[in-house]
XYZ file of C-alpha atoms in Angstrom:
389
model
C 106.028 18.212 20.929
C 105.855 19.231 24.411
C 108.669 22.021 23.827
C 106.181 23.898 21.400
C 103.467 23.915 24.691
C 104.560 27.182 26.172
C 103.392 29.076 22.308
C 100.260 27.157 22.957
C 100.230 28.084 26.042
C 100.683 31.742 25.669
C 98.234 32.221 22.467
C 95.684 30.425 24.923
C 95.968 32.943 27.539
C 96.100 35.426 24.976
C 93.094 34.548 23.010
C 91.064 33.726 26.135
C 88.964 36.300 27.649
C 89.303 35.136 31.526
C 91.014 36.871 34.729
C 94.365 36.153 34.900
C 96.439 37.005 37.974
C 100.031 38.361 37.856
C 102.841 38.186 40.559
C 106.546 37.574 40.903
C 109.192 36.896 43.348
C 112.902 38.221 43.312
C 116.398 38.567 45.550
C 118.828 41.032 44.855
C 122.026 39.968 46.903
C 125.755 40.399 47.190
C 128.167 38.169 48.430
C 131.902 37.599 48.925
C 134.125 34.875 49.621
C 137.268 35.341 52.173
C 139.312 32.151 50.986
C 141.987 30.832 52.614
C 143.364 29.031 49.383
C 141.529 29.051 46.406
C 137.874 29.833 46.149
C 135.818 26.729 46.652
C 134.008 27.887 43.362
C 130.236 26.496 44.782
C 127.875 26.624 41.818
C 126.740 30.295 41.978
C 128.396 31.218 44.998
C 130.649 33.626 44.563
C 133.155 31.806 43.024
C 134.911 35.591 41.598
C 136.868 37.759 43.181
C 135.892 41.077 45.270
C 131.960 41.960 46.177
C 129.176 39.922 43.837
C 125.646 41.279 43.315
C 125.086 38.512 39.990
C 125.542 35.383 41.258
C 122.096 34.860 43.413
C 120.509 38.110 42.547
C 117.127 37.196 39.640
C 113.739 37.951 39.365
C 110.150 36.522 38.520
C 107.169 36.623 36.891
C 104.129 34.381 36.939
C 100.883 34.771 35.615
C 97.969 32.264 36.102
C 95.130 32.785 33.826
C 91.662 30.574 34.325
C 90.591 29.487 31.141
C 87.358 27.527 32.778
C 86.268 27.045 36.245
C 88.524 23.911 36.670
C 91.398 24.758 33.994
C 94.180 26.926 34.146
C 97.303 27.733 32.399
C 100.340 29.038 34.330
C 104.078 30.548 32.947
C 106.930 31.907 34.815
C 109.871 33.912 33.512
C 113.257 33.675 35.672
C 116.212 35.983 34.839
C 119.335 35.230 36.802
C 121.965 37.542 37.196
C 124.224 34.067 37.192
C 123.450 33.977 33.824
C 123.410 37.613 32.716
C 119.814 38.306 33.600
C 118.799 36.254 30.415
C 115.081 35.929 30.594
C 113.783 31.819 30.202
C 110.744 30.163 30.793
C 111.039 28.282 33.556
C 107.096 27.227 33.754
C 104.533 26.854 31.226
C 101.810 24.140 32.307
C 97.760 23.585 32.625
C 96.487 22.832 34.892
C 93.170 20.738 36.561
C 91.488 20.776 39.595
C 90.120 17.819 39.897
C 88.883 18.330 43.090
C 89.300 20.845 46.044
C 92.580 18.269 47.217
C 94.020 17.303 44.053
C 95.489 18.489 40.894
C 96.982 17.512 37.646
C 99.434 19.356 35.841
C 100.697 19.115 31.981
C 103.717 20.431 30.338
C 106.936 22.245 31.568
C 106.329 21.574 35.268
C 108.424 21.672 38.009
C 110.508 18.554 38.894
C 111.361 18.974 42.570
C 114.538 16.662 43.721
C 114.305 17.547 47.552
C 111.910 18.939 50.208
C 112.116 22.484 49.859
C 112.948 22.658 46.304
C 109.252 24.115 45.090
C 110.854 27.370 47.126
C 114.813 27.401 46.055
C 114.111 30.565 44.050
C 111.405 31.849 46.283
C 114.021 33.205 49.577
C 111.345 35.221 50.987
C 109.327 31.871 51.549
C 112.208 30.889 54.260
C 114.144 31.915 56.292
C 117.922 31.160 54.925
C 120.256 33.586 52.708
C 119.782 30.280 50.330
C 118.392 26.841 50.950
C 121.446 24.645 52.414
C 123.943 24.636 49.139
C 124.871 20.782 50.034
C 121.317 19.703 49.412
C 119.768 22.234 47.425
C 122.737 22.195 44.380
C 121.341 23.629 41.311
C 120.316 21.382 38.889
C 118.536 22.231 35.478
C 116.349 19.386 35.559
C 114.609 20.739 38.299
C 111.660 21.620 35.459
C 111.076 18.920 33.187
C 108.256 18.194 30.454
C 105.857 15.795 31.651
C 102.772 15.060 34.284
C 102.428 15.698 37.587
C 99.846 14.326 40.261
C 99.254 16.202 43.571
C 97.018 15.559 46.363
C 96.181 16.291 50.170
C 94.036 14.631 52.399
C 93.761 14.191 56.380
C 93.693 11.459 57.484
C 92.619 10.811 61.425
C 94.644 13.814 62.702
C 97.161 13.860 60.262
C 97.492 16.172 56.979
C 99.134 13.705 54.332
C 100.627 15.713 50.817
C 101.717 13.405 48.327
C 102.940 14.095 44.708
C 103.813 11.861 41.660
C 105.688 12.870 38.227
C 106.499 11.565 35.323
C 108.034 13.226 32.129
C 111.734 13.617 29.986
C 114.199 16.416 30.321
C 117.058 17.177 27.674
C 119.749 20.239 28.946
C 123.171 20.390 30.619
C 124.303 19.140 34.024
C 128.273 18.238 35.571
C 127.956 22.489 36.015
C 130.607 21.531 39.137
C 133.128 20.251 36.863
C 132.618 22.151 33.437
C 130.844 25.951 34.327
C 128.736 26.097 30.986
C 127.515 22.464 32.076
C 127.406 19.346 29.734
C 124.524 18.084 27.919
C 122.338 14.994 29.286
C 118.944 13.856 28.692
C 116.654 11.491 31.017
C 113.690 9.652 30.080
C 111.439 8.109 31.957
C 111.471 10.052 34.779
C 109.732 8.997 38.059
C 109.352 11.260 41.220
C 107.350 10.445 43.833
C 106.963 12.888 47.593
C 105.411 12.311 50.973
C 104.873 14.180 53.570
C 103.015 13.554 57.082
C 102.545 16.321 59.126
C 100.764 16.775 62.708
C 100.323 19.629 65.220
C 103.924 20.794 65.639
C 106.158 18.386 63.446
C 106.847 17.379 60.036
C 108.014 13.861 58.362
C 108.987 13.762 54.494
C 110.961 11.725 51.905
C 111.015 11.334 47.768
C 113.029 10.073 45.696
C 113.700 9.855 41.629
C 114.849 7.710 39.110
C 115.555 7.713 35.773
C 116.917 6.303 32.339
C 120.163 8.079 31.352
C 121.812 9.372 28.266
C 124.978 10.619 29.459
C 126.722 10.048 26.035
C 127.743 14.071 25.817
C 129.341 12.935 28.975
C 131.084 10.494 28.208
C 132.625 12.013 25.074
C 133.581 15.752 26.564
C 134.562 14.774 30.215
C 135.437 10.301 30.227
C 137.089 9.662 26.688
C 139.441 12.548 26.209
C 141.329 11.240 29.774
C 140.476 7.885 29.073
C 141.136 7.206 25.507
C 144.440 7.930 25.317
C 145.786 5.950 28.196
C 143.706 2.943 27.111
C 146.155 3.238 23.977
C 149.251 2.268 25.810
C 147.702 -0.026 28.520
C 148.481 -2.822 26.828
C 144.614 -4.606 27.407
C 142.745 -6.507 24.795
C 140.379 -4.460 22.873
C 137.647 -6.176 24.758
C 138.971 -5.153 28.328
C 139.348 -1.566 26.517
C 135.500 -2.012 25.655
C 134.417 -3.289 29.112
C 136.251 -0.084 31.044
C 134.830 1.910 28.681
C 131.050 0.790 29.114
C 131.758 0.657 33.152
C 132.553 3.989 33.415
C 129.816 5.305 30.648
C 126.981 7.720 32.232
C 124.381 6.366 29.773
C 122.894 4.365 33.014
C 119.656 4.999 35.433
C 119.888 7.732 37.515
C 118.602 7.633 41.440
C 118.235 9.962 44.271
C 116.208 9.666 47.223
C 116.190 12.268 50.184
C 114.104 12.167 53.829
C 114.139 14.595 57.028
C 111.303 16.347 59.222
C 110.786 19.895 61.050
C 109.623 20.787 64.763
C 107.985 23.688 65.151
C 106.856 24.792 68.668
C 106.599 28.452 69.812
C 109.679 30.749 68.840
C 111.387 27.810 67.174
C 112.034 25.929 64.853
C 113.977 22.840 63.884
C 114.630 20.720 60.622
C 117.372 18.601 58.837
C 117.237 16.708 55.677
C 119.485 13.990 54.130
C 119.839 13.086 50.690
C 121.712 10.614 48.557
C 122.097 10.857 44.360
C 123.633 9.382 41.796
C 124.163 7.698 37.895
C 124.365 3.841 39.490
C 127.169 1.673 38.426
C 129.317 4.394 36.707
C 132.114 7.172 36.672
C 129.619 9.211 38.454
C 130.566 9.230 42.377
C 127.381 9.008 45.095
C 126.869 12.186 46.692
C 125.552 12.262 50.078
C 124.491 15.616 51.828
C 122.773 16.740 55.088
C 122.006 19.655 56.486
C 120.498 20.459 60.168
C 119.047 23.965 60.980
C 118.337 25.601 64.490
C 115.923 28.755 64.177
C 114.681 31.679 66.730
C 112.236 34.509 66.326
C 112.896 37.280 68.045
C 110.407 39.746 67.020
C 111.224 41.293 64.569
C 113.730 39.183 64.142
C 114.736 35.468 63.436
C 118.159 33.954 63.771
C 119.113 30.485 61.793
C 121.874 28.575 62.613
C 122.633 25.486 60.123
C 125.679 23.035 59.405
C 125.606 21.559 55.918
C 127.614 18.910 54.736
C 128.654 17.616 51.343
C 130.339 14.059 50.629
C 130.976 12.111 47.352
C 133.524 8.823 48.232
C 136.240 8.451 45.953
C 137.153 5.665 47.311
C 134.232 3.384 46.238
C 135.276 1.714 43.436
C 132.424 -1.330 43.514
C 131.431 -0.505 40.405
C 134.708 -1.464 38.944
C 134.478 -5.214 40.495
C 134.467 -6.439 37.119
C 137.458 -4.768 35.680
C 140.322 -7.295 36.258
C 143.454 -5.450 34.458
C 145.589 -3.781 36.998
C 146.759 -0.727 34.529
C 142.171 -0.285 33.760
C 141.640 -0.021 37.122
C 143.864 2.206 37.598
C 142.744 4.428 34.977
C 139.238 4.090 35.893
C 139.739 5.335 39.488
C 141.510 8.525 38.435
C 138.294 9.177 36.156
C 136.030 8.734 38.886
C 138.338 10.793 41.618
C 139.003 13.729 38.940
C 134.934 13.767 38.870
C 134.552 13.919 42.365
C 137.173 16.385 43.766
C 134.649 19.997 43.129
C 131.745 18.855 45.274
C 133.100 18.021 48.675
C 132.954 20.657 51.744
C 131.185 21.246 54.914
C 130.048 24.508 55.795
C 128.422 26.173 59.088
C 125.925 29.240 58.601
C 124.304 32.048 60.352
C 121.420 34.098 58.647
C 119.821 37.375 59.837
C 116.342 38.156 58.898
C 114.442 41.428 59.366
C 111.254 41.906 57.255
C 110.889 45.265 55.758
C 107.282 45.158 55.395
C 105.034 42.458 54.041
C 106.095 40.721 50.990
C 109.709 42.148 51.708
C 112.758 40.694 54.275
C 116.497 41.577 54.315
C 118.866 38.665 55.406
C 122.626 39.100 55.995
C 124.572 35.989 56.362
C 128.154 34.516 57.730
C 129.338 31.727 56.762
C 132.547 29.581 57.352
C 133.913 26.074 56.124
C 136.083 23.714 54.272
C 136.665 22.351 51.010
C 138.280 19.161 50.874
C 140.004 20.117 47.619
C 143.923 20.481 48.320
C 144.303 24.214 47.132
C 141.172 25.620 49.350
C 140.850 24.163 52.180
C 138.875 26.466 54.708
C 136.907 29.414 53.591
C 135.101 31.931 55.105
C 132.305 34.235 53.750
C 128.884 36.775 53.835
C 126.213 37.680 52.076
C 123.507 40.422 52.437
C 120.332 41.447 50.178
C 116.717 41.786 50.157
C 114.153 38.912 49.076
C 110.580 39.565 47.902
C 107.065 38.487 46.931
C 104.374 40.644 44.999
């Protein structure tokens, strides 16, 4: 039911005579990478040969149209040139002002998995080429359909922003290991985000879990390797059974993520760790970090930031019950041969100069390694222009 909100949602803004404002956001950027090996292939980075202008070149639209004093109805279009400027709705919610400091919103709302994530799209909001590529991966359940709570207070001298979410989301993920993505669904999604902020620095953290069913997974990217050397294993067809439900994706889902910023004069500081996962399955734990250094000089300001990307193939805990030599051996190749595209570190320097209000260019280098055998280190730049309306 929730999928048919956004024709609800437009006939209301259609039907309703109220004032409705309209503005956007876009980047249009080209990049290369200057491999050593292989590409690295990073999830719309790049990942084709000579100069890209598709892969983080798109562009937005957003109206917001009051339908009463306290109600509104919001929807976005995104077209990314990543996937061939096709036009979706990214947003479509009401919303409900409760009160000056808190909100409610209902329908295809955003689903934010780390700090920064309400401004991934929005470049022109910071200062980086992109938001850190170790933390900020691209995942389509960053929108989901559901509820979401948000509300500010201060609190002695402190501003305090929390937000809660609930909702379901049904789409494709694994975009690492298969490029049109696999199809997953998760219900019962809970997000939760704090944030504490006074005079010059920042404290935050969040996290999300939810209930798995990873059983497109399983049958496109698990059985087809596993399936076939169960057959000459030689284990009972109960041991067969229990590999097969160990390394199953249809399991709860959990990421959590915490950092802070400094801000003092001409500069700026921030980092932000994060750790995510489908527990007790195939599905290796990725940990990222990043850590940024910035420095206005007018008009100016240079970012430094390393970024780091880690999923261990080497812990194979959730296997503790598989006893058969020749299983556990198949189940760590499964879990390795998942792992092996999202492992690199990577050091940064960004560039920005804004144009005029609402518009910056940013020209970035970038160099680092892959931990996958045929790449190795890379090297790399990008240059564009992001803006606001």
């Amino acid at each position: 039911m929730l999928r048919n909100l956004t024709s609800v949602l437009l006939l209301l803004a259609c039907s309703v005579a109220a004032e409705t404002d309209i503005h956007g956001f876009g980047s249009v950027r080209a990049g290369k990478m200057l491999p050593k090996g292989d590409n690295p292939k990073l999830v719309d980075m790049y990942a084709s040969d000579g100069l890209i202008w598709r892969d983080e070149t798109l562009f937005a639209l957003q109206t917001t149209t009051d339908l009463q004093e306290s109600l509104r109805v919001t929807i976005q279009l995104m077209a990314k040139g990543s996937d061939d400027f096709s036009a979706k709705m990214s947003l479509a919610f009401l919303s409900y002002q409760l009160n000056p400091d808190m909100q409610l919103n209902f329908g295809r709302i955003a689903n934010p998995l780390f700090a920064q994530s309400d401004f991934q799209y929005v470049r022109y909001a910071h200062d980086y080429a992109r938001l850190p590529k170790a933390v900020y991966w691209n995942f389509d359940f960053e929108t989901i359909e559901g509820l979401s709570f948000e509300h500010k207070a201060t609190v002695s001298d402190f501003a305090v922003k929390y937000r809660l979410i609930t909702g379901d989301f049904s789409g494709k993920t694994f975009k690492s290991v298969r490029p049109e993505g696999v199809p997953i669904k998760l219900h019962n999604i809970f997000n939760g985000y704090l944030e504490l902020s006074r005079d010059y620095w920042t404290l935050f953290g969040g996290a999300m879990q939810a209930d798995g069913d990873g059983s497109a997974i399983d049958e496109q990217l698990i059985f087809p390797v596993v399936l076939p050397a169960l057959a000459a294993s030689g284990a009972s067809p109960a041991e067969k059974q229990q590999l097969l439900d160990t390394l199953s994706m249809s399991k709860r889902a959990r990421y959590y993520y915490f950092g802070g910023r400094l801000q003092f004069g001409d500069w700026k500081i921030e980092g932000e760790k994060t750790n995510y996962g489908i527990l007790d399955s195939a599905d290796p734990r990725n940990t990222a970090h990043y850590i940024a250094v910035s420095r206005r000089f007018d008009p100016f300001i240079l970012t430094y930031h390393h970024e780091w990307s880690m999923q261990d193939i080497n812990d194979l805990g959730f296997m503790k019950d598989i006893s058969h030599p020749v299983l556990r051996q198949i189940g760590t190749q499964v879990y390795q041969r998942l792992a092996t595209p999202n492992r690199f570190s990577m050091d940064v320097l960004t560039l920005r100069y804004d144009l005029q209000p609402g518009v910056s260019f940013k020209i970035d280098y970038m160099q680092g390694r892959d931990r996958q055998p045929r790449v190795d280190e890379f090297r790399g730049f990008s240059f564009g222009v992001d803006f606001v309306f």
